[in-house]
Amino acid sequence: MDERILFIKLDPKTDGDIIRWMKSLPHRTVNKTVNEIVAAESRGLTARIPYKISYTKAAEPLRCRLIFRSKAALNLLAKIPKGEYKATLVKIIRRHIEKNKGLPPALFEIHTKYFSMAIDRFIKAIKNKRWESKGIPNRFDKLNTFYELAFKDFSNAVLECYKSVDRSHGDYNLYHLNTEDTVNKAFASVFGEITVTANKSVNENS
């Protein structure tokens, strides 16, 4: 099979945005995503890719080993003058990131198994918080508010997994969705900090 391997070094001074974007991608998907971008560029299309940069640490030099095998990607690479691969790829990646910011939401299918797993984790976290709220004044009214908020936040978190990414990236995000964190935040916004004294009364009333 024909393939092209490129080794490029990204400099934080000129390529900091691209480094942080790559660091924001799901683990071990940089090569796949760059391939999708190059192949789409070769066809005159826009690759639908993750474009939000969530990596907040200062960018450091990044060495990339990129392997291209698709005919479309190889055709485009063949047109790039020697010595201009990095500059051209960075320019193409930036353009696709910017274009994705203006794309309408993509239609998607939620991975049934991963969604079921997320629901199981969500329900378990909800039950734990129910026990944790024992002994709190106005407990049942607060629990109803908590349930409503937690479910709303969970639903939004699931949708966010597939926002502005392709199906495989969305499935990855859903598989790693931190449902416990979602529940904890909803609980804290309704019940606030549960003090040691409150926890003591919980044990006494159990």
PDB file of C-alpha atoms in Angstrom:
ATOM      1  CA  MET A   1       0.000   0.000   0.000  1.00  0.00           C
ATOM      2  CA  ASP A   2       1.303   3.468  -0.906  1.00  0.00           C
ATOM      3  CA  GLU A   3       1.908   5.751   2.039  1.00  0.00           C
ATOM      4  CA  ARG A   4       3.665   8.964   2.910  1.00  0.00           C
ATOM      5  CA  ILE A   5       5.252   9.619   6.305  1.00  0.00           C
ATOM      6  CA  LEU A   6       5.959  13.185   7.365  1.00  0.00           C
ATOM      7  CA  PHE A   7       7.861  14.319  10.427  1.00  0.00           C
ATOM      8  CA  ILE A   8       7.052  17.877  11.403  1.00  0.00           C
ATOM      9  CA  LYS A   9       7.992  19.987  14.400  1.00  0.00           C
ATOM     10  CA  LEU A  10       5.513  22.591  15.603  1.00  0.00           C
ATOM     11  CA  ASP A  11       6.854  25.735  17.259  1.00  0.00           C
ATOM     12  CA  PRO A  12       4.812  27.323  20.107  1.00  0.00           C
ATOM     13  CA  LYS A  13       5.713  30.803  18.850  1.00  0.00           C
ATOM     14  CA  THR A  14       4.126  30.320  15.423  1.00  0.00           C
ATOM     15  CA  ASP A  15       2.010  27.183  15.794  1.00  0.00           C
ATOM     16  CA  GLY A  16       0.785  27.452  19.392  1.00  0.00           C
ATOM     17  CA  ASP A  17      -2.888  27.301  18.388  1.00  0.00           C
ATOM     18  CA  ILE A  18      -2.324  24.120  16.362  1.00  0.00           C
ATOM     19  CA  ILE A  19      -0.357  22.489  19.198  1.00  0.00           C
ATOM     20  CA  ARG A  20      -3.131  23.247  21.708  1.00  0.00           C
ATOM     21  CA  TRP A  21      -5.744  22.018  19.222  1.00  0.00           C
ATOM     22  CA  MET A  22      -3.888  18.721  18.774  1.00  0.00           C
ATOM     23  CA  LYS A  23      -3.554  18.366  22.539  1.00  0.00           C
ATOM     24  CA  SER A  24      -7.330  18.846  22.851  1.00  0.00           C
ATOM     25  CA  LEU A  25      -8.116  15.931  20.533  1.00  0.00           C
ATOM     26  CA  PRO A  26      -9.060  12.542  21.999  1.00  0.00           C
ATOM     27  CA  HIS A  27      -6.083  10.304  22.734  1.00  0.00           C
ATOM     28  CA  ARG A  28      -4.377   8.817  19.664  1.00  0.00           C
ATOM     29  CA  THR A  29      -6.599  10.576  17.108  1.00  0.00           C
ATOM     30  CA  VAL A  30      -4.256  13.308  15.840  1.00  0.00           C
ATOM     31  CA  ASN A  31      -3.041  11.310  12.810  1.00  0.00           C
ATOM     32  CA  LYS A  32      -6.588  10.214  11.925  1.00  0.00           C
ATOM     33  CA  THR A  33      -7.969  13.754  12.200  1.00  0.00           C
ATOM     34  CA  VAL A  34      -5.178  15.349  10.167  1.00  0.00           C
ATOM     35  CA  ASN A  35      -5.699  12.669   7.510  1.00  0.00           C
ATOM     36  CA  GLU A  36      -9.406  13.542   7.342  1.00  0.00           C
ATOM     37  CA  ILE A  37      -8.523  17.217   6.918  1.00  0.00           C
ATOM     38  CA  VAL A  38      -5.977  16.611   4.154  1.00  0.00           C
ATOM     39  CA  ALA A  39      -8.241  14.188   2.283  1.00  0.00           C
ATOM     40  CA  ALA A  40     -11.171  16.619   2.466  1.00  0.00           C
ATOM     41  CA  GLU A  41      -8.961  19.514   1.340  1.00  0.00           C
ATOM     42  CA  SER A  42      -7.865  17.466  -1.665  1.00  0.00           C
ATOM     43  CA  ARG A  43     -11.518  17.039  -2.670  1.00  0.00           C
ATOM     44  CA  GLY A  44     -12.408  20.671  -2.072  1.00  0.00           C
ATOM     45  CA  LEU A  45     -14.492  19.776   0.986  1.00  0.00           C
ATOM     46  CA  THR A  46     -14.456  20.707   4.662  1.00  0.00           C
ATOM     47  CA  ALA A  47     -13.680  17.942   7.142  1.00  0.00           C
ATOM     48  CA  ARG A  48     -15.998  17.938  10.138  1.00  0.00           C
ATOM     49  CA  ILE A  49     -13.575  17.904  13.025  1.00  0.00           C
ATOM     50  CA  PRO A  50     -13.408  18.893  16.714  1.00  0.00           C
ATOM     51  CA  TYR A  51     -12.551  22.596  16.766  1.00  0.00           C
ATOM     52  CA  LYS A  52     -12.856  23.604  20.412  1.00  0.00           C
ATOM     53  CA  ILE A  53      -9.493  24.015  22.123  1.00  0.00           C
ATOM     54  CA  SER A  54      -9.839  22.782  25.704  1.00  0.00           C
ATOM     55  CA  TYR A  55      -6.119  22.360  26.382  1.00  0.00           C
ATOM     56  CA  THR A  56      -5.180  25.230  28.697  1.00  0.00           C
ATOM     57  CA  LYS A  57      -1.507  24.553  29.463  1.00  0.00           C
ATOM     58  CA  ALA A  58       1.193  26.603  27.758  1.00  0.00           C
ATOM     59  CA  ALA A  59       2.097  25.141  24.377  1.00  0.00           C
ATOM     60  CA  GLU A  60       5.425  23.352  24.133  1.00  0.00           C
ATOM     61  CA  PRO A  61       7.295  22.214  20.982  1.00  0.00           C
ATOM     62  CA  LEU A  62       5.535  19.231  19.461  1.00  0.00           C
ATOM     63  CA  ARG A  63       7.011  16.668  17.083  1.00  0.00           C
ATOM     64  CA  CYS A  64       4.482  14.854  14.922  1.00  0.00           C
ATOM     65  CA  ARG A  65       4.808  11.688  12.882  1.00  0.00           C
ATOM     66  CA  LEU A  66       1.990  11.747  10.358  1.00  0.00           C
ATOM     67  CA  ILE A  67       1.191   8.776   8.129  1.00  0.00           C
ATOM     68  CA  PHE A  68      -0.970   9.298   5.045  1.00  0.00           C
ATOM     69  CA  ARG A  69      -2.367   6.403   3.032  1.00  0.00           C
ATOM     70  CA  SER A  70      -5.568   7.561   1.331  1.00  0.00           C
ATOM     71  CA  LYS A  71      -5.346   8.383  -2.349  1.00  0.00           C
ATOM     72  CA  ALA A  72      -6.928  11.800  -1.819  1.00  0.00           C
ATOM     73  CA  ALA A  73      -4.393  12.767   0.865  1.00  0.00           C
ATOM     74  CA  LEU A  74      -1.450  11.475  -1.174  1.00  0.00           C
ATOM     75  CA  ASN A  75      -2.615  13.427  -4.210  1.00  0.00           C
ATOM     76  CA  LEU A  76      -2.612  16.674  -2.258  1.00  0.00           C
ATOM     77  CA  LEU A  77       0.757  16.014  -0.618  1.00  0.00           C
ATOM     78  CA  ALA A  78       2.284  15.374  -4.053  1.00  0.00           C
ATOM     79  CA  LYS A  79       1.424  18.959  -5.008  1.00  0.00           C
ATOM     80  CA  ILE A  80       3.203  20.538  -2.022  1.00  0.00           C
ATOM     81  CA  PRO A  81       6.748  21.755  -2.790  1.00  0.00           C
ATOM     82  CA  LYS A  82       9.538  20.112  -0.819  1.00  0.00           C
ATOM     83  CA  GLY A  83      10.301  22.005   2.373  1.00  0.00           C
ATOM     84  CA  GLU A  84       6.813  23.502   2.602  1.00  0.00           C
ATOM     85  CA  TYR A  85       4.942  20.568   4.112  1.00  0.00           C
ATOM     86  CA  LYS A  86       4.674  21.934   7.647  1.00  0.00           C
ATOM     87  CA  ALA A  87       3.663  25.449   6.660  1.00  0.00           C
ATOM     88  CA  THR A  88       1.074  24.136   4.195  1.00  0.00           C
ATOM     89  CA  LEU A  89      -0.423  21.618   6.634  1.00  0.00           C
ATOM     90  CA  VAL A  90      -0.663  24.213   9.403  1.00  0.00           C
ATOM     91  CA  LYS A  91      -2.432  26.599   7.011  1.00  0.00           C
ATOM     92  CA  ILE A  92      -4.883  23.886   5.911  1.00  0.00           C
ATOM     93  CA  ILE A  93      -5.607  22.772   9.480  1.00  0.00           C
ATOM     94  CA  ARG A  94      -6.267  26.353  10.588  1.00  0.00           C
ATOM     95  CA  ARG A  95      -8.666  26.871   7.701  1.00  0.00           C
ATOM     96  CA  HIS A  96     -10.653  23.742   8.540  1.00  0.00           C
ATOM     97  CA  ILE A  97     -10.821  24.648  12.233  1.00  0.00           C
ATOM     98  CA  GLU A  98     -12.223  28.076  11.340  1.00  0.00           C
ATOM     99  CA  LYS A  99     -14.703  26.636   8.850  1.00  0.00           C
ATOM    100  CA  ASN A 100     -15.988  24.161  11.444  1.00  0.00           C
ATOM    101  CA  LYS A 101     -16.884  27.017  13.779  1.00  0.00           C
ATOM    102  CA  GLY A 102     -19.514  28.129  11.284  1.00  0.00           C
ATOM    103  CA  LEU A 103     -20.928  24.722  10.351  1.00  0.00           C
ATOM    104  CA  PRO A 104     -24.467  23.802  11.478  1.00  0.00           C
ATOM    105  CA  PRO A 105     -24.774  20.989  14.043  1.00  0.00           C
ATOM    106  CA  ALA A 106     -24.191  17.590  12.473  1.00  0.00           C
ATOM    107  CA  LEU A 107     -26.768  14.822  12.542  1.00  0.00           C
ATOM    108  CA  PHE A 108     -25.554  12.001  14.735  1.00  0.00           C
ATOM    109  CA  GLU A 109     -26.497   8.680  16.253  1.00  0.00           C
ATOM    110  CA  ILE A 110     -25.714   8.044  19.896  1.00  0.00           C
ATOM    111  CA  HIS A 111     -23.795   4.839  20.613  1.00  0.00           C
ATOM    112  CA  THR A 112     -26.457   2.712  22.343  1.00  0.00           C
ATOM    113  CA  LYS A 113     -24.099   0.691  24.534  1.00  0.00           C
ATOM    114  CA  TYR A 114     -22.060   3.688  25.687  1.00  0.00           C
ATOM    115  CA  PHE A 115     -25.247   5.656  26.349  1.00  0.00           C
ATOM    116  CA  SER A 116     -26.611   2.810  28.473  1.00  0.00           C
ATOM    117  CA  MET A 117     -23.334   2.693  30.407  1.00  0.00           C
ATOM    118  CA  ALA A 118     -23.492   6.456  30.995  1.00  0.00           C
ATOM    119  CA  ILE A 119     -27.081   6.176  32.262  1.00  0.00           C
ATOM    120  CA  ASP A 120     -26.081   3.408  34.686  1.00  0.00           C
ATOM    121  CA  ARG A 121     -23.275   5.593  36.080  1.00  0.00           C
ATOM    122  CA  PHE A 122     -25.648   8.545  36.279  1.00  0.00           C
ATOM    123  CA  ILE A 123     -28.299   6.607  38.218  1.00  0.00           C
ATOM    124  CA  LYS A 124     -25.699   5.200  40.603  1.00  0.00           C
ATOM    125  CA  ALA A 125     -24.365   8.702  41.314  1.00  0.00           C
ATOM    126  CA  ILE A 126     -27.925   9.993  41.861  1.00  0.00           C
ATOM    127  CA  LYS A 127     -28.634   7.227  44.389  1.00  0.00           C
ATOM    128  CA  ASN A 128     -25.428   8.004  46.270  1.00  0.00           C
ATOM    129  CA  LYS A 129     -26.425  11.643  46.558  1.00  0.00           C
ATOM    130  CA  ARG A 130     -29.879  10.665  47.759  1.00  0.00           C
ATOM    131  CA  TRP A 131     -28.356   8.904  50.727  1.00  0.00           C
ATOM    132  CA  GLU A 132     -25.917  11.742  51.250  1.00  0.00           C
ATOM    133  CA  SER A 133     -28.791  14.220  51.594  1.00  0.00           C
ATOM    134  CA  LYS A 134     -30.329  12.463  54.590  1.00  0.00           C
ATOM    135  CA  GLY A 135     -30.960  14.816  57.511  1.00  0.00           C
ATOM    136  CA  ILE A 136     -30.898  17.968  55.360  1.00  0.00           C
ATOM    137  CA  PRO A 137     -33.810  20.419  55.973  1.00  0.00           C
ATOM    138  CA  ASN A 138     -36.407  20.507  53.160  1.00  0.00           C
ATOM    139  CA  ARG A 139     -34.731  17.429  51.785  1.00  0.00           C
ATOM    140  CA  PHE A 140     -37.492  16.186  49.490  1.00  0.00           C
ATOM    141  CA  ASP A 141     -38.156  19.545  47.843  1.00  0.00           C
ATOM    142  CA  LYS A 142     -34.431  19.976  47.271  1.00  0.00           C
ATOM    143  CA  LEU A 143     -34.130  16.429  45.920  1.00  0.00           C
ATOM    144  CA  ASN A 144     -36.818  17.093  43.317  1.00  0.00           C
ATOM    145  CA  THR A 145     -34.983  20.242  42.209  1.00  0.00           C
ATOM    146  CA  PHE A 146     -31.706  18.316  42.194  1.00  0.00           C
ATOM    147  CA  TYR A 147     -33.151  15.466  40.080  1.00  0.00           C
ATOM    148  CA  GLU A 148     -34.500  17.909  37.507  1.00  0.00           C
ATOM    149  CA  LEU A 149     -31.252  19.868  37.274  1.00  0.00           C
ATOM    150  CA  ALA A 150     -29.037  16.766  37.197  1.00  0.00           C
ATOM    151  CA  PHE A 151     -31.075  15.170  34.392  1.00  0.00           C
ATOM    152  CA  LYS A 152     -31.000  18.401  32.383  1.00  0.00           C
ATOM    153  CA  ASP A 153     -27.222  18.731  32.816  1.00  0.00           C
ATOM    154  CA  PHE A 154     -26.689  15.049  31.992  1.00  0.00           C
ATOM    155  CA  SER A 155     -28.742  15.343  28.791  1.00  0.00           C
ATOM    156  CA  ASN A 156     -26.783  18.432  27.738  1.00  0.00           C
ATOM    157  CA  ALA A 157     -23.500  16.658  28.515  1.00  0.00           C
ATOM    158  CA  VAL A 158     -24.468  13.740  26.271  1.00  0.00           C
ATOM    159  CA  LEU A 159     -25.342  16.092  23.408  1.00  0.00           C
ATOM    160  CA  GLU A 160     -22.098  17.990  23.961  1.00  0.00           C
ATOM    161  CA  CYS A 161     -20.175  14.736  23.379  1.00  0.00           C
ATOM    162  CA  TYR A 162     -21.256  14.793  19.734  1.00  0.00           C
ATOM    163  CA  LYS A 163     -21.140  18.545  19.151  1.00  0.00           C
ATOM    164  CA  SER A 164     -18.875  19.580  16.261  1.00  0.00           C
ATOM    165  CA  VAL A 165     -17.156  16.179  16.019  1.00  0.00           C
ATOM    166  CA  ASP A 166     -17.553  13.087  13.876  1.00  0.00           C
ATOM    167  CA  ARG A 167     -19.247   9.900  15.057  1.00  0.00           C
ATOM    168  CA  SER A 168     -16.088   8.187  16.307  1.00  0.00           C
ATOM    169  CA  HIS A 169     -15.000  11.227  18.317  1.00  0.00           C
ATOM    170  CA  GLY A 170     -18.509  11.548  19.742  1.00  0.00           C
ATOM    171  CA  ASP A 171     -18.540   7.891  20.790  1.00  0.00           C
ATOM    172  CA  TYR A 172     -15.149   8.360  22.450  1.00  0.00           C
ATOM    173  CA  ASN A 173     -16.417  11.385  24.377  1.00  0.00           C
ATOM    174  CA  LEU A 174     -19.553   9.547  25.496  1.00  0.00           C
ATOM    175  CA  TYR A 175     -17.555   6.518  26.652  1.00  0.00           C
ATOM    176  CA  HIS A 176     -15.407   8.798  28.838  1.00  0.00           C
ATOM    177  CA  LEU A 177     -18.250  11.073  29.988  1.00  0.00           C
ATOM    178  CA  ASN A 178     -17.772  11.999  33.657  1.00  0.00           C
ATOM    179  CA  THR A 179     -21.357  11.576  34.861  1.00  0.00           C
ATOM    180  CA  GLU A 180     -20.322  11.695  38.514  1.00  0.00           C
ATOM    181  CA  ASP A 181     -18.914  15.186  38.064  1.00  0.00           C
ATOM    182  CA  THR A 182     -22.167  16.306  36.418  1.00  0.00           C
ATOM    183  CA  VAL A 183     -24.203  14.945  39.333  1.00  0.00           C
ATOM    184  CA  ASN A 184     -21.850  16.432  41.933  1.00  0.00           C
ATOM    185  CA  LYS A 185     -22.148  19.910  40.435  1.00  0.00           C
ATOM    186  CA  ALA A 186     -25.951  19.726  40.279  1.00  0.00           C
ATOM    187  CA  PHE A 187     -26.083  18.483  43.873  1.00  0.00           C
ATOM    188  CA  ALA A 188     -23.776  21.225  45.128  1.00  0.00           C
ATOM    189  CA  SER A 189     -25.810  23.930  43.378  1.00  0.00           C
ATOM    190  CA  VAL A 190     -28.976  22.771  45.183  1.00  0.00           C
ATOM    191  CA  PHE A 191     -27.741  21.536  48.571  1.00  0.00           C
ATOM    192  CA  GLY A 192     -24.548  23.557  48.860  1.00  0.00           C
ATOM    193  CA  GLU A 193     -21.742  22.288  51.064  1.00  0.00           C
ATOM    194  CA  ILE A 194     -22.810  19.465  53.357  1.00  0.00           C
ATOM    195  CA  THR A 195     -21.024  20.062  56.644  1.00  0.00           C
ATOM    196  CA  VAL A 196     -19.529  17.475  58.954  1.00  0.00           C
ATOM    197  CA  THR A 197     -22.380  18.142  61.417  1.00  0.00           C
ATOM    198  CA  ALA A 198     -24.948  17.334  58.753  1.00  0.00           C
ATOM    199  CA  ASN A 199     -23.138  14.111  57.908  1.00  0.00           C
ATOM    200  CA  LYS A 200     -23.141  13.200  61.605  1.00  0.00           C
ATOM    201  CA  SER A 201     -26.916  13.673  61.832  1.00  0.00           C
ATOM    202  CA  VAL A 202     -27.254  11.482  58.736  1.00  0.00           C
ATOM    203  CA  ASN A 203     -25.520   8.623  60.496  1.00  0.00           C
ATOM    204  CA  GLU A 204     -27.606   9.124  63.622  1.00  0.00           C
ATOM    205  CA  ASN A 205     -30.867   9.091  61.677  1.00  0.00           C
ATOM    206  CA  SER A 206     -29.972   6.157  59.407  1.00  0.00           C
TER     207      SER A 206
END
